[in-house]
């Protein structure tokens, strides 16, 4: 059995051989600092559980016809933040989707309110050293582009911590876990909070 089939079987989802039916009648909204694995975990949830994935950064970038860095440079951060808010409102129509947010999306209270209307908010966390390793060679994160070091990341993370934690329905620590373990934790905790699995 492959890892995906194994995980479905462990969760008691049919014989595990293929994804079946919608797991949730709401959305899983992944939040967390840059580099905590939102995109990777979303694609594993898609592969294992056949959930649709909405990558907010990617949609905004496609609609604007430019990279996130270019949007920040050309229009400024508030413009990008408004685009995030508008997209979250639009996404109320969906269910059983994974919404992978940008790292700053939950900083606005109105965004968190939108996420919770039709979704469970899952916070992914990682140590600053882990984040640094994951982001060090990418160049599309304007807020850290000129400060890619562990202490800047740790400071920004600390400034955001209370907002992230206040938004979260479920918190998952990702350090030293593979993507299947993380997805198992997410799905188990989400189902348990619906009363569908023992906590
Ligand atoms: C941001 C995180 C980025 C992107 C933008 C701003 C932030 O998304 O939305 O650069 O404020 O933390 P990722 O978390 O996917 O890198």
PDB file of C-alpha atoms and ligand atoms in Angstrom:
ATOM      1  CA  UNK A   1       0.000   0.000   0.000  1.00  0.00           C
ATOM      2  CA  UNK A   2       1.288   3.488  -0.810  1.00  0.00           C
ATOM      3  CA  UNK A   3       1.448   6.246   1.783  1.00  0.00           C
ATOM      4  CA  UNK A   4      -1.752   7.926   0.581  1.00  0.00           C
ATOM      5  CA  UNK A   5      -3.780   4.673   0.641  1.00  0.00           C
ATOM      6  CA  UNK A   6      -2.260   3.851   3.996  1.00  0.00           C
ATOM      7  CA  UNK A   7      -3.320   7.162   5.483  1.00  0.00           C
ATOM      8  CA  UNK A   8      -6.888   6.868   4.168  1.00  0.00           C
ATOM      9  CA  UNK A   9      -7.128   3.325   5.537  1.00  0.00           C
ATOM     10  CA  UNK A  10      -5.758   4.410   8.952  1.00  0.00           C
ATOM     11  CA  UNK A  11      -8.473   7.035   9.142  1.00  0.00           C
ATOM     12  CA  UNK A  12     -11.085   4.419   8.350  1.00  0.00           C
ATOM     13  CA  UNK A  13     -11.995   5.926   4.993  1.00  0.00           C
ATOM     14  CA  UNK A  14     -13.294   2.917   3.060  1.00  0.00           C
ATOM     15  CA  UNK A  15     -10.659   0.367   2.061  1.00  0.00           C
ATOM     16  CA  UNK A  16      -8.269   3.245   1.524  1.00  0.00           C
ATOM     17  CA  UNK A  17      -7.656   2.403  -2.105  1.00  0.00           C
ATOM     18  CA  UNK A  18      -9.066   5.620  -3.541  1.00  0.00           C
ATOM     19  CA  UNK A  19     -10.429   8.917  -2.254  1.00  0.00           C
ATOM     20  CA  UNK A  20     -14.183   8.706  -1.802  1.00  0.00           C
ATOM     21  CA  UNK A  21     -16.834  11.339  -1.070  1.00  0.00           C
ATOM     22  CA  UNK A  22     -16.416  14.755   0.499  1.00  0.00           C
ATOM     23  CA  UNK A  23     -14.816  14.615   3.937  1.00  0.00           C
ATOM     24  CA  UNK A  24     -16.004  18.007   5.150  1.00  0.00           C
ATOM     25  CA  UNK A  25     -19.027  20.202   4.518  1.00  0.00           C
ATOM     26  CA  UNK A  26     -16.868  23.261   5.155  1.00  0.00           C
ATOM     27  CA  UNK A  27     -13.392  24.393   4.083  1.00  0.00           C
ATOM     28  CA  UNK A  28     -10.043  23.755   5.725  1.00  0.00           C
ATOM     29  CA  UNK A  29      -8.303  27.125   5.881  1.00  0.00           C
ATOM     30  CA  UNK A  30      -4.538  26.793   6.289  1.00  0.00           C
ATOM     31  CA  UNK A  31      -2.792  29.738   7.910  1.00  0.00           C
ATOM     32  CA  UNK A  32       0.732  30.231   9.225  1.00  0.00           C
ATOM     33  CA  UNK A  33       3.945  32.125   8.770  1.00  0.00           C
ATOM     34  CA  UNK A  34       5.760  31.988   5.439  1.00  0.00           C
ATOM     35  CA  UNK A  35       7.503  28.635   5.023  1.00  0.00           C
ATOM     36  CA  UNK A  36       5.400  26.668   7.501  1.00  0.00           C
ATOM     37  CA  UNK A  37       4.303  24.323   4.712  1.00  0.00           C
ATOM     38  CA  UNK A  38       0.851  25.586   3.722  1.00  0.00           C
ATOM     39  CA  UNK A  39       1.383  24.911   0.008  1.00  0.00           C
ATOM     40  CA  UNK A  40       3.007  21.497   0.487  1.00  0.00           C
ATOM     41  CA  UNK A  41       0.353  20.329   2.924  1.00  0.00           C
ATOM     42  CA  UNK A  42      -2.437  21.584   0.649  1.00  0.00           C
ATOM     43  CA  UNK A  43      -1.144  19.546  -2.233  1.00  0.00           C
ATOM     44  CA  UNK A  44      -0.855  16.435  -0.049  1.00  0.00           C
ATOM     45  CA  UNK A  45      -4.452  16.935   1.172  1.00  0.00           C
ATOM     46  CA  UNK A  46      -5.467  17.169  -2.474  1.00  0.00           C
ATOM     47  CA  UNK A  47      -3.600  14.018  -3.424  1.00  0.00           C
ATOM     48  CA  UNK A  48      -4.724  11.918  -0.465  1.00  0.00           C
ATOM     49  CA  UNK A  49      -8.288  13.134   0.043  1.00  0.00           C
ATOM     50  CA  UNK A  50      -9.165  14.528  -3.399  1.00  0.00           C
ATOM     51  CA  UNK A  51      -9.935  17.941  -1.906  1.00  0.00           C
ATOM     52  CA  UNK A  52      -9.860  20.999  -4.153  1.00  0.00           C
ATOM     53  CA  UNK A  53      -7.074  23.417  -3.354  1.00  0.00           C
ATOM     54  CA  UNK A  54      -7.277  27.178  -3.559  1.00  0.00           C
ATOM     55  CA  UNK A  55      -3.858  28.812  -3.384  1.00  0.00           C
ATOM     56  CA  UNK A  56      -4.699  32.421  -2.562  1.00  0.00           C
ATOM     57  CA  UNK A  57      -1.331  33.879  -3.587  1.00  0.00           C
ATOM     58  CA  UNK A  58      -1.447  32.061  -6.894  1.00  0.00           C
ATOM     59  CA  UNK A  59      -4.979  33.226  -7.721  1.00  0.00           C
ATOM     60  CA  UNK A  60      -4.203  36.845  -6.841  1.00  0.00           C
ATOM     61  CA  UNK A  61      -0.999  36.728  -8.837  1.00  0.00           C
ATOM     62  CA  UNK A  62      -2.752  35.197 -11.878  1.00  0.00           C
ATOM     63  CA  UNK A  63      -5.582  37.737 -11.752  1.00  0.00           C
ATOM     64  CA  UNK A  64      -3.186  40.661 -11.515  1.00  0.00           C
ATOM     65  CA  UNK A  65      -0.925  39.174 -14.188  1.00  0.00           C
ATOM     66  CA  UNK A  66       2.188  39.661 -12.069  1.00  0.00           C
ATOM     67  CA  UNK A  67       4.153  38.104  -9.215  1.00  0.00           C
ATOM     68  CA  UNK A  68       3.410  38.880  -5.558  1.00  0.00           C
ATOM     69  CA  UNK A  69       6.629  40.913  -5.387  1.00  0.00           C
ATOM     70  CA  UNK A  70       5.536  42.958  -8.407  1.00  0.00           C
ATOM     71  CA  UNK A  71       2.101  43.593  -6.852  1.00  0.00           C
ATOM     72  CA  UNK A  72       3.757  44.874  -3.662  1.00  0.00           C
ATOM     73  CA  UNK A  73       6.143  47.024  -5.673  1.00  0.00           C
ATOM     74  CA  UNK A  74       3.604  48.442  -8.087  1.00  0.00           C
ATOM     75  CA  UNK A  75       0.509  48.915  -5.882  1.00  0.00           C
ATOM     76  CA  UNK A  76       1.760  48.530  -2.287  1.00  0.00           C
ATOM     77  CA  UNK A  77       0.879  46.108   0.501  1.00  0.00           C
ATOM     78  CA  UNK A  78      -2.630  47.502   1.335  1.00  0.00           C
ATOM     79  CA  UNK A  79      -3.752  46.782  -2.249  1.00  0.00           C
ATOM     80  CA  UNK A  80      -2.577  43.175  -1.906  1.00  0.00           C
ATOM     81  CA  UNK A  81      -4.298  42.868   1.484  1.00  0.00           C
ATOM     82  CA  UNK A  82      -7.581  44.126  -0.030  1.00  0.00           C
ATOM     83  CA  UNK A  83      -7.273  41.517  -2.774  1.00  0.00           C
ATOM     84  CA  UNK A  84      -6.914  38.843  -0.070  1.00  0.00           C
ATOM     85  CA  UNK A  85     -10.049  40.069   1.727  1.00  0.00           C
ATOM     86  CA  UNK A  86     -12.089  40.131  -1.492  1.00  0.00           C
ATOM     87  CA  UNK A  87     -10.947  36.657  -2.448  1.00  0.00           C
ATOM     88  CA  UNK A  88     -11.892  35.227   0.960  1.00  0.00           C
ATOM     89  CA  UNK A  89     -15.372  36.693   0.619  1.00  0.00           C
ATOM     90  CA  UNK A  90     -15.660  35.105  -2.827  1.00  0.00           C
ATOM     91  CA  UNK A  91     -14.562  31.726  -1.444  1.00  0.00           C
ATOM     92  CA  UNK A  92     -17.582  31.514   0.872  1.00  0.00           C
ATOM     93  CA  UNK A  93     -19.279  29.666  -1.981  1.00  0.00           C
ATOM     94  CA  UNK A  94     -16.957  26.675  -1.666  1.00  0.00           C
ATOM     95  CA  UNK A  95     -16.921  23.664   0.618  1.00  0.00           C
ATOM     96  CA  UNK A  96     -14.628  20.664   1.180  1.00  0.00           C
ATOM     97  CA  UNK A  97     -11.816  22.779  -0.258  1.00  0.00           C
ATOM     98  CA  UNK A  98      -8.409  23.551   1.185  1.00  0.00           C
ATOM     99  CA  UNK A  99      -7.807  27.290   1.218  1.00  0.00           C
ATOM    100  CA  UNK A 100      -4.092  27.948   1.448  1.00  0.00           C
ATOM    101  CA  UNK A 101      -3.693  31.533   2.695  1.00  0.00           C
ATOM    102  CA  UNK A 102      -0.751  33.879   2.405  1.00  0.00           C
ATOM    103  CA  UNK A 103       1.240  34.257   5.613  1.00  0.00           C
ATOM    104  CA  UNK A 104      -0.275  37.668   6.331  1.00  0.00           C
ATOM    105  CA  UNK A 105      -3.919  36.885   5.554  1.00  0.00           C
ATOM    106  CA  UNK A 106      -5.034  36.306   9.188  1.00  0.00           C
ATOM    107  CA  UNK A 107      -3.530  39.591  10.372  1.00  0.00           C
ATOM    108  CA  UNK A 108      -6.755  41.400   9.446  1.00  0.00           C
ATOM    109  CA  UNK A 109      -9.650  40.598  11.758  1.00  0.00           C
ATOM    110  CA  UNK A 110     -12.150  40.873   8.907  1.00  0.00           C
ATOM    111  CA  UNK A 111     -10.273  38.116   7.063  1.00  0.00           C
ATOM    112  CA  UNK A 112     -10.444  35.800  10.048  1.00  0.00           C
ATOM    113  CA  UNK A 113     -14.178  36.454  10.340  1.00  0.00           C
ATOM    114  CA  UNK A 114     -14.574  35.508   6.659  1.00  0.00           C
ATOM    115  CA  UNK A 115     -12.486  32.331   7.093  1.00  0.00           C
ATOM    116  CA  UNK A 116     -14.636  31.182   9.996  1.00  0.00           C
ATOM    117  CA  UNK A 117     -17.986  31.689   8.263  1.00  0.00           C
ATOM    118  CA  UNK A 118     -17.507  28.515   6.303  1.00  0.00           C
ATOM    119  CA  UNK A 119     -14.227  27.032   7.426  1.00  0.00           C
ATOM    120  CA  UNK A 120     -12.091  25.566  10.132  1.00  0.00           C
ATOM    121  CA  UNK A 121      -8.848  27.492  10.596  1.00  0.00           C
ATOM    122  CA  UNK A 122      -5.734  25.329  10.840  1.00  0.00           C
ATOM    123  CA  UNK A 123      -2.546  27.047  12.001  1.00  0.00           C
ATOM    124  CA  UNK A 124       0.731  25.444  10.883  1.00  0.00           C
ATOM    125  CA  UNK A 125       3.762  26.388  12.959  1.00  0.00           C
ATOM    126  CA  UNK A 126       7.497  25.827  12.528  1.00  0.00           C
ATOM    127  CA  UNK A 127      10.639  27.026  14.262  1.00  0.00           C
ATOM    128  CA  UNK A 128      12.329  30.103  12.708  1.00  0.00           C
ATOM    129  CA  UNK A 129      15.341  27.940  11.739  1.00  0.00           C
ATOM    130  CA  UNK A 130      13.056  25.558   9.809  1.00  0.00           C
ATOM    131  CA  UNK A 131      11.337  28.476   8.082  1.00  0.00           C
ATOM    132  CA  UNK A 132      14.693  29.976   7.120  1.00  0.00           C
ATOM    133  CA  UNK A 133      15.821  26.704   5.526  1.00  0.00           C
ATOM    134  CA  UNK A 134      12.578  26.524   3.534  1.00  0.00           C
ATOM    135  CA  UNK A 135      12.519  30.130   2.283  1.00  0.00           C
ATOM    136  CA  UNK A 136      16.190  30.945   1.840  1.00  0.00           C
ATOM    137  CA  UNK A 137      16.410  30.265  -1.875  1.00  0.00           C
ATOM    138  CA  UNK A 138      13.069  31.695  -3.015  1.00  0.00           C
ATOM    139  CA  UNK A 139      12.627  35.293  -4.151  1.00  0.00           C
ATOM    140  CA  UNK A 140       8.895  35.941  -4.111  1.00  0.00           C
ATOM    141  CA  UNK A 141       8.400  36.975  -0.494  1.00  0.00           C
ATOM    142  CA  UNK A 142       8.854  40.745  -0.498  1.00  0.00           C
ATOM    143  CA  UNK A 143       8.504  41.125   3.278  1.00  0.00           C
ATOM    144  CA  UNK A 144      11.644  39.099   3.959  1.00  0.00           C
ATOM    145  CA  UNK A 145      13.544  39.401   0.690  1.00  0.00           C
ATOM    146  CA  UNK A 146      16.150  41.770   2.105  1.00  0.00           C
ATOM    147  CA  UNK A 147      16.186  40.234   5.578  1.00  0.00           C
ATOM    148  CA  UNK A 148      16.473  36.544   5.022  1.00  0.00           C
ATOM    149  CA  UNK A 149      17.943  35.501   8.347  1.00  0.00           C
ATOM    150  CA  UNK A 150      16.761  33.583  11.402  1.00  0.00           C
ATOM    151  CA  UNK A 151      16.585  36.549  13.754  1.00  0.00           C
ATOM    152  CA  UNK A 152      14.434  38.697  11.437  1.00  0.00           C
ATOM    153  CA  UNK A 153      12.136  35.731  10.829  1.00  0.00           C
ATOM    154  CA  UNK A 154      11.916  35.009  14.578  1.00  0.00           C
ATOM    155  CA  UNK A 155      11.059  38.660  15.345  1.00  0.00           C
ATOM    156  CA  UNK A 156       8.345  38.912  12.689  1.00  0.00           C
ATOM    157  CA  UNK A 157       6.931  35.570  13.745  1.00  0.00           C
ATOM    158  CA  UNK A 158       6.764  36.723  17.363  1.00  0.00           C
ATOM    159  CA  UNK A 159       4.996  39.952  16.346  1.00  0.00           C
ATOM    160  CA  UNK A 160       2.372  37.902  14.531  1.00  0.00           C
ATOM    161  CA  UNK A 161       2.019  35.064  17.007  1.00  0.00           C
ATOM    162  CA  UNK A 162      -0.986  36.391  18.950  1.00  0.00           C
ATOM    163  CA  UNK A 163      -2.973  37.065  15.761  1.00  0.00           C
ATOM    164  CA  UNK A 164      -2.205  33.600  14.409  1.00  0.00           C
ATOM    165  CA  UNK A 165      -3.115  31.870  17.650  1.00  0.00           C
ATOM    166  CA  UNK A 166      -6.314  33.869  18.106  1.00  0.00           C
ATOM    167  CA  UNK A 167      -7.448  32.923  14.599  1.00  0.00           C
ATOM    168  CA  UNK A 168      -6.711  29.199  14.922  1.00  0.00           C
ATOM    169  CA  UNK A 169      -9.293  26.523  15.616  1.00  0.00           C
ATOM    170  CA  UNK A 170      -6.581  23.859  15.444  1.00  0.00           C
ATOM    171  CA  UNK A 171      -2.797  24.238  15.824  1.00  0.00           C
ATOM    172  CA  UNK A 172      -0.363  21.799  14.185  1.00  0.00           C
ATOM    173  CA  UNK A 173       3.388  21.884  14.883  1.00  0.00           C
ATOM    174  CA  UNK A 174       5.163  20.788  11.722  1.00  0.00           C
ATOM    175  CA  UNK A 175       8.814  20.455  12.783  1.00  0.00           C
ATOM    176  CA  UNK A 176      10.259  16.948  12.367  1.00  0.00           C
ATOM    177  CA  UNK A 177       7.065  15.537  10.828  1.00  0.00           C
ATOM    178  CA  UNK A 178       6.491  14.434   7.251  1.00  0.00           C
ATOM    179  CA  UNK A 179       3.583  15.689   5.177  1.00  0.00           C
ATOM    180  CA  UNK A 180       1.525  12.526   5.747  1.00  0.00           C
ATOM    181  CA  UNK A 181       1.808  12.803   9.529  1.00  0.00           C
ATOM    182  CA  UNK A 182       0.791  16.452   9.331  1.00  0.00           C
ATOM    183  CA  UNK A 183      -2.217  15.695   7.105  1.00  0.00           C
ATOM    184  CA  UNK A 184      -3.279  12.861   9.409  1.00  0.00           C
ATOM    185  CA  UNK A 185      -3.173  15.246  12.376  1.00  0.00           C
ATOM    186  CA  UNK A 186      -5.169  17.884  10.508  1.00  0.00           C
ATOM    187  CA  UNK A 187      -7.904  15.521   9.354  1.00  0.00           C
ATOM    188  CA  UNK A 188      -8.089  13.662  12.671  1.00  0.00           C
ATOM    189  CA  UNK A 189      -8.381  16.871  14.678  1.00  0.00           C
ATOM    190  CA  UNK A 190     -10.897  18.423  12.299  1.00  0.00           C
ATOM    191  CA  UNK A 191     -13.102  15.310  12.314  1.00  0.00           C
ATOM    192  CA  UNK A 192     -12.771  15.030  16.099  1.00  0.00           C
ATOM    193  CA  UNK A 193     -13.891  18.623  16.539  1.00  0.00           C
ATOM    194  CA  UNK A 194     -16.978  17.736  14.464  1.00  0.00           C
ATOM    195  CA  UNK A 195     -17.626  14.825  16.828  1.00  0.00           C
ATOM    196  CA  UNK A 196     -16.765  12.285  14.119  1.00  0.00           C
ATOM    197  CA  UNK A 197     -13.669  10.696  15.693  1.00  0.00           C
ATOM    198  CA  UNK A 198     -12.479  10.301  19.272  1.00  0.00           C
ATOM    199  CA  UNK A 199     -10.225  13.274  20.290  1.00  0.00           C
TER     200      UNK A 199
HETATM  201  C1  LIG B   1       3.108  37.170   3.125  1.00  0.00           C
HETATM  202  C2  LIG B   1       3.254  35.835   2.818  1.00  0.00           C
HETATM  203  C3  LIG B   1       3.291  35.332   1.444  1.00  0.00           C
HETATM  204  C4  LIG B   1       2.574  36.300   0.488  1.00  0.00           C
HETATM  205  C5  LIG B   1       3.091  37.684   0.661  1.00  0.00           C
HETATM  206  C6  LIG B   1       2.914  38.223   2.089  1.00  0.00           C
HETATM  207  C7  LIG B   1       3.104  37.575   4.553  1.00  0.00           C
HETATM  208  O1  LIG B   1       2.680  34.049   1.368  1.00  0.00           O
HETATM  209  O2  LIG B   1       1.191  36.276   0.698  1.00  0.00           O
HETATM  210  O3  LIG B   1       4.443  37.682   0.327  1.00  0.00           O
HETATM  211  O4  LIG B   1       2.692  38.721   4.875  1.00  0.00           O
HETATM  212  O5  LIG B   1       3.506  36.744   5.412  1.00  0.00           O
HETATM  213  P1  LIG B   1       3.379  32.669   1.885  1.00  0.00           P
HETATM  214  O6  LIG B   1       3.074  32.538   3.338  1.00  0.00           O
HETATM  215  O7  LIG B   1       2.696  31.621   1.095  1.00  0.00           O
HETATM  216  O8  LIG B   1       4.824  32.757   1.598  1.00  0.00           O
END
